[in-house]
Coordinates of C-alpha atoms and ligand atoms in Angstrom, one line a residue:
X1 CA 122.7 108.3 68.4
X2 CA 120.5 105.4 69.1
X3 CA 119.8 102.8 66.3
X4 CA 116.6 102.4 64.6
X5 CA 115.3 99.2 66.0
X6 CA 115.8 101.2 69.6
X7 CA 114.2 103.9 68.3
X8 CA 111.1 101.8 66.9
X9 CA 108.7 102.6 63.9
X10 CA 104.7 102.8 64.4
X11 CA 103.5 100.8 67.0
X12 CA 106.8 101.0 68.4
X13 CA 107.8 104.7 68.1
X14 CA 108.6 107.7 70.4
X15 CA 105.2 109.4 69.6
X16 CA 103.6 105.6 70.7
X17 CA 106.0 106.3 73.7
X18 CA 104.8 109.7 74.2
X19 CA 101.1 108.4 74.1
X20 CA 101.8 106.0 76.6
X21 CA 103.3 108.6 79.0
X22 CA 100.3 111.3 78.6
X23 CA 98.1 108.3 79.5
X24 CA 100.4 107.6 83.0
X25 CA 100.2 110.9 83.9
X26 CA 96.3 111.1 83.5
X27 CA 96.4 108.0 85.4
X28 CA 97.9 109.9 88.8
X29 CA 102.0 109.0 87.8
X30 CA 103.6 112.7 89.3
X31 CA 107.2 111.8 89.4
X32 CA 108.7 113.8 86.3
X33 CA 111.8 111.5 86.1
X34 CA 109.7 108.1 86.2
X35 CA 107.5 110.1 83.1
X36 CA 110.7 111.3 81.3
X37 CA 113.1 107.5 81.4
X38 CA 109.6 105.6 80.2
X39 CA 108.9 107.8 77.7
X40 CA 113.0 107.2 76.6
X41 CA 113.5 103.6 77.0
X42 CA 112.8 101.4 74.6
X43 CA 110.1 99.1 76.0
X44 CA 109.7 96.9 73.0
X45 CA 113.0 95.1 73.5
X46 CA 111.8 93.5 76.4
X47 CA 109.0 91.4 74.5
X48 CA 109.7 88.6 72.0
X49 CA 109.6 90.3 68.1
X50 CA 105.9 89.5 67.4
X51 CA 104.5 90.8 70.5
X52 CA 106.8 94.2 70.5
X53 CA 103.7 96.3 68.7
X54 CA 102.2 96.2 71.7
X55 CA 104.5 96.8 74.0
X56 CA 102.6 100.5 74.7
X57 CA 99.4 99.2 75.3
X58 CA 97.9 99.8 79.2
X59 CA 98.3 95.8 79.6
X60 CA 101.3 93.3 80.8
X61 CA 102.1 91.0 78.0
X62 CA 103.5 87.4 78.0
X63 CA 107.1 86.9 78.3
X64 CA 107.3 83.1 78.6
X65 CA 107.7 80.7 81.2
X66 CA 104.1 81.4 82.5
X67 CA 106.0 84.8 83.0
X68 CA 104.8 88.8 82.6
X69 CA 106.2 91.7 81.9
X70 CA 104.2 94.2 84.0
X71 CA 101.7 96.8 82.6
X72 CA 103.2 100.3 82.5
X73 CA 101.4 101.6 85.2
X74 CA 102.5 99.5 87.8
X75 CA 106.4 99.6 86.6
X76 CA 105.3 103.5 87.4
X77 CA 104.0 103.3 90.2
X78 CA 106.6 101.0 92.1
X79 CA 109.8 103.3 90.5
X80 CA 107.9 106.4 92.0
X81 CA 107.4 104.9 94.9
X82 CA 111.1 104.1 95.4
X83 CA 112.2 107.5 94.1
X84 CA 109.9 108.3 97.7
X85 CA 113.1 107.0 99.2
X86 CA 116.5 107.6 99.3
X87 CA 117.9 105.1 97.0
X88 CA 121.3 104.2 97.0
X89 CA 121.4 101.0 97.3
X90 CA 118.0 98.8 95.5
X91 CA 117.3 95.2 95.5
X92 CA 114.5 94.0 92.4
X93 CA 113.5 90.4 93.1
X94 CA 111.7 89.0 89.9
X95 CA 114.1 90.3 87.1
X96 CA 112.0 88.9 85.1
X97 CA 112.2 90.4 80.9
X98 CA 114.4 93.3 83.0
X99 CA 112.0 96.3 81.2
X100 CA 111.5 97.3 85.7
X101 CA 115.1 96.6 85.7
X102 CA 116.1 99.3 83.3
X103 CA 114.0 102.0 84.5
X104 CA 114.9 101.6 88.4
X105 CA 118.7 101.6 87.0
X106 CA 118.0 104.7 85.4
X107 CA 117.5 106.3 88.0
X108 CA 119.0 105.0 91.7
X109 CA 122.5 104.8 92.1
X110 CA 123.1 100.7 92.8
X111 CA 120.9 98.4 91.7
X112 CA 121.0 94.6 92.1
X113 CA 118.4 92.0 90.5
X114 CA 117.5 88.4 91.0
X115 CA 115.5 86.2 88.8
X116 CA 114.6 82.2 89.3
X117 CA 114.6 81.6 85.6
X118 CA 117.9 80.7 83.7
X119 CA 116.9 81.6 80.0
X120 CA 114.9 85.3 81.8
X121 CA 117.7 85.8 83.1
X122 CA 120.1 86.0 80.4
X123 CA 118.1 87.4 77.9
X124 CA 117.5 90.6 80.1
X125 CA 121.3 90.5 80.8
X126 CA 121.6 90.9 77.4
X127 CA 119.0 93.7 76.7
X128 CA 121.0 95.6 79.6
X129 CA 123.9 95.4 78.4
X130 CA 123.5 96.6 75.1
X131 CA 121.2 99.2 76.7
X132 CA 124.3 99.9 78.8
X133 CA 122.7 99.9 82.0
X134 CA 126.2 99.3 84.1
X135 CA 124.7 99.7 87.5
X136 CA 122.2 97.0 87.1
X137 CA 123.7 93.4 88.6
X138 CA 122.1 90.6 87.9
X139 CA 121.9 87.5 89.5
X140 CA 120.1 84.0 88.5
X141 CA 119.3 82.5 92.4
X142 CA 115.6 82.6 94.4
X143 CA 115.7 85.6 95.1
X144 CA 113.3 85.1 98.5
X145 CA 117.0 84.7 99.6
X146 CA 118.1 88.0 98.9
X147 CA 121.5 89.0 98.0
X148 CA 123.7 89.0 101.5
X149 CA 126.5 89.9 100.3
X150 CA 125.1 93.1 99.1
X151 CA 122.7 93.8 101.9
X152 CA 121.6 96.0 103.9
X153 CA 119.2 97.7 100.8
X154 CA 117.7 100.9 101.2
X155 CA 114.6 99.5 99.0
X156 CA 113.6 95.9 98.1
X157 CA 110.9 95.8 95.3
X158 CA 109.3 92.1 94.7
X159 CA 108.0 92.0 91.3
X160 CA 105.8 88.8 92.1
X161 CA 103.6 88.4 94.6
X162 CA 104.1 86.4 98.2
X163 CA 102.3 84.5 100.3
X164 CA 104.4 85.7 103.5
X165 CA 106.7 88.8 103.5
X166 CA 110.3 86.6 103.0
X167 CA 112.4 86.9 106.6
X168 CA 115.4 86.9 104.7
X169 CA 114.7 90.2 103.0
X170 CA 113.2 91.3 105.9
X171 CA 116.8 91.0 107.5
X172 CA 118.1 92.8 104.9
X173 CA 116.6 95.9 104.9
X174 CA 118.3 98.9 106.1
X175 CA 117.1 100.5 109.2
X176 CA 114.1 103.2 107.7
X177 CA 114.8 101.2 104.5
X178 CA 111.6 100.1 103.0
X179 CA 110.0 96.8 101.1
X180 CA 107.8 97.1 98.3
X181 CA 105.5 94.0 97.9
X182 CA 102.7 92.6 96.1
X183 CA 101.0 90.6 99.1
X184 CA 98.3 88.1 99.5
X185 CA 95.6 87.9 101.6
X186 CA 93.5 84.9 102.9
X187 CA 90.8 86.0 100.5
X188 CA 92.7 85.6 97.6
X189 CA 93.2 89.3 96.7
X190 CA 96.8 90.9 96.1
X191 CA 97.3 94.6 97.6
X192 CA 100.6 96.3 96.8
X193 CA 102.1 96.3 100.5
X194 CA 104.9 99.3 101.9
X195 CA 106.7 97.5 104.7
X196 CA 109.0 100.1 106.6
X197 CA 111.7 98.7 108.8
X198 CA 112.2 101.2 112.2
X199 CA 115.0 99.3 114.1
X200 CA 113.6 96.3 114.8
X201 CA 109.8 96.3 114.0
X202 CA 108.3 96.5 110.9
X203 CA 105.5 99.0 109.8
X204 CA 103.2 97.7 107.1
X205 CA 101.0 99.6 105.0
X206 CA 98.4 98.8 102.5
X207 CA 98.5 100.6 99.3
X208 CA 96.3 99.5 96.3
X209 CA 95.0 96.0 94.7
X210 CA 96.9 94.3 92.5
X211 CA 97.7 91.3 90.3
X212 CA 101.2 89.9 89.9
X213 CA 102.4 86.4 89.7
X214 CA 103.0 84.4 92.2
X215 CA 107.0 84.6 94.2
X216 CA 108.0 80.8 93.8
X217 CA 110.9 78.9 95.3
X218 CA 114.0 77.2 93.4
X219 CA 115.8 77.8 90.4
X220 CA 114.8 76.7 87.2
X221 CA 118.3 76.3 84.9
Ligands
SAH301 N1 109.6 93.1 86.5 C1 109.4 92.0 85.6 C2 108.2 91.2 86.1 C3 108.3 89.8 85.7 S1 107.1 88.7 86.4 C4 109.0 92.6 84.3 O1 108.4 93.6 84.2 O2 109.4 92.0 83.2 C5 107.9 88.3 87.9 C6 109.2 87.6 87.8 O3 109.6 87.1 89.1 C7 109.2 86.3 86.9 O4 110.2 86.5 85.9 C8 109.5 85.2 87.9 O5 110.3 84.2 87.3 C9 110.3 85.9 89.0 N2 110.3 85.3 90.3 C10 109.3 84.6 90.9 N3 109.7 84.1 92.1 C11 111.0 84.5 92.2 C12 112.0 84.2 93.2 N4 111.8 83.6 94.3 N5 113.2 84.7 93.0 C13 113.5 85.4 91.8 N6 112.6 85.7 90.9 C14 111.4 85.2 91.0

C-alpha cells in the first residue's frame, strides 16, 4: 500500500492523474504501458512542495538550476518511442528531477542516468529510491561522455538539447541501437532527432519541433 503523500490529494490525486492521461491519449500517445506507469507514478514528487499542484498541468515546470522537468507529453513521447525498440540496455543523459527517469525504469530492463548537476542529482536519487526504482543507476558526470563502462546501449535518450550529436555517444550505441535527441539547427529551432546506427553510418531522422534546454559541458558540484 502506497502512502498518502504518494498517493496525492486534489491537485495531486489519481483522478488529476487520470485527467492527465485521457488528455495524452487525445494528444496521439498509443503505447498502453507509457499511458498505464504515468497515470501510476507519482509525478508530484519530482517538483519542489509549492509547485507539486501542478505537477498535471500540459506544461514543464521549474526545477531549479535554470533546470525543467519536461511537460508530460514529451516524457510520453520519448518513452514510447524507446519502447519502438528493443530495450535492454538504456542510457538517459539529463537526469535532471529523475520524473523521465522513473517511467523509462518502469519499463526497460537496465537503465543508466547521468546528470551535470550535484544537488539534481541527489535529490532524484533520493526520490528513486524510495520509489524503489532498483534498475535505475545514476551517475553525477557530463554525460556528453557517456557511460563506457556500461556501453554499448540499445537506446540513448538526451533530455537537453545539443548543438552537435556527441561522438562519444555516438560510439556507444549498439549496432541498430538508436539515439533520441533534441537537435538544433542553424536557425535556431529544436526538432526531436532519431539517429539509427547500421554498422558504421548513422541514419538520422527528423521527427517533430521541440523545446528543451540546452546539453552543457562540465560538472557543477
Ligand atoms: N528528464 C528531466 C529533464 C531535465 S532538463 C526531467 O524531466 O526532469 C535537462 C537536464 O539535463 C538538466 O537537469 C541538465 O542539468 C541536464 N544536463 C544538461 N547537459 C548535461 C550533460 N552534458 N550531462 C548530463 N546532464 C546534462
Amino acid at each position: 500500500m502506497r502512502s498518502p503523500d504518494l498517493l496525492g490529494v486534489g491537485m495531486t490525486s489519481q483522478r488529476t492523474r487520470d485527467r492527465m492521461v485521457d488528455r495524452l491519449a487525445r494528444q496521439g500517445i498509443r503505447d498502453r504501458r507509457v499511458l498505464e506507469v504515468m497515470a501510476a507514478e507519482p509525478r508530484h514528487l519530482f517538483l519542489d512542495e509549492a509547485l507539486a499542484h501542478r505537477a498535471y498541468e500540459d506544461t514543464s515546470l521549474p526545477i531549479g538550476h535554470g533546470q525543467t522537468l519536461s511537460q508530460p507529453w514529451i516524457v510520453a513521447r520519448m518513452t514510447e518511442l524507446v519502447l519502438e525498440e528493443t530495450p535492454g540496455r538504456v542510457l538517459e543523459v539529463g537526469t535532471g528531477s529523475g520524473y523521465q527517469t522513473l517511467i523509462l525504469a518502469r519499463l526497460v530492463t537496465e537503465l543508466w542516468s547521468v546528470e551535470r548537476i550535484n544537488a539534481l542529482h541527489r535529490r532524484a536519487g533520493e526520490r528513486l529510491r524510495r520509489l524503489a526504482a532498483r534498475n535505475a543507476r545514476l551517475r553525477l558526470a557530463d554525460g556528453g561522455h557517456g557511460w563506457s563502462e556500461a556501453a554499448p546501449f540499445e537506446v540513448i535518450l538526451l533530455t537537453a538539447c545539443a548543438g552537435a550529436l556527441p561522438e562519444p555517444l555516438l560510439a556507444q550505441l549498439a549496432d541498430g541501437g538508436v539515439m533520441i535527441a533534441p537537435v538544433a539547427q542553424s536557425d535556431g529551432t529544436q526538432w526531436l532527432t532519431r539517429v539509427r546506427r547500421e554498422g558504421g553510418s548513422f541514419d538520422i531522422q527528423r521527427l517533430e519541433p521541440v523545446r528543451f534546454v540546452p546539453l552543457l559541458e562540465g560538472v557543477i558540484r
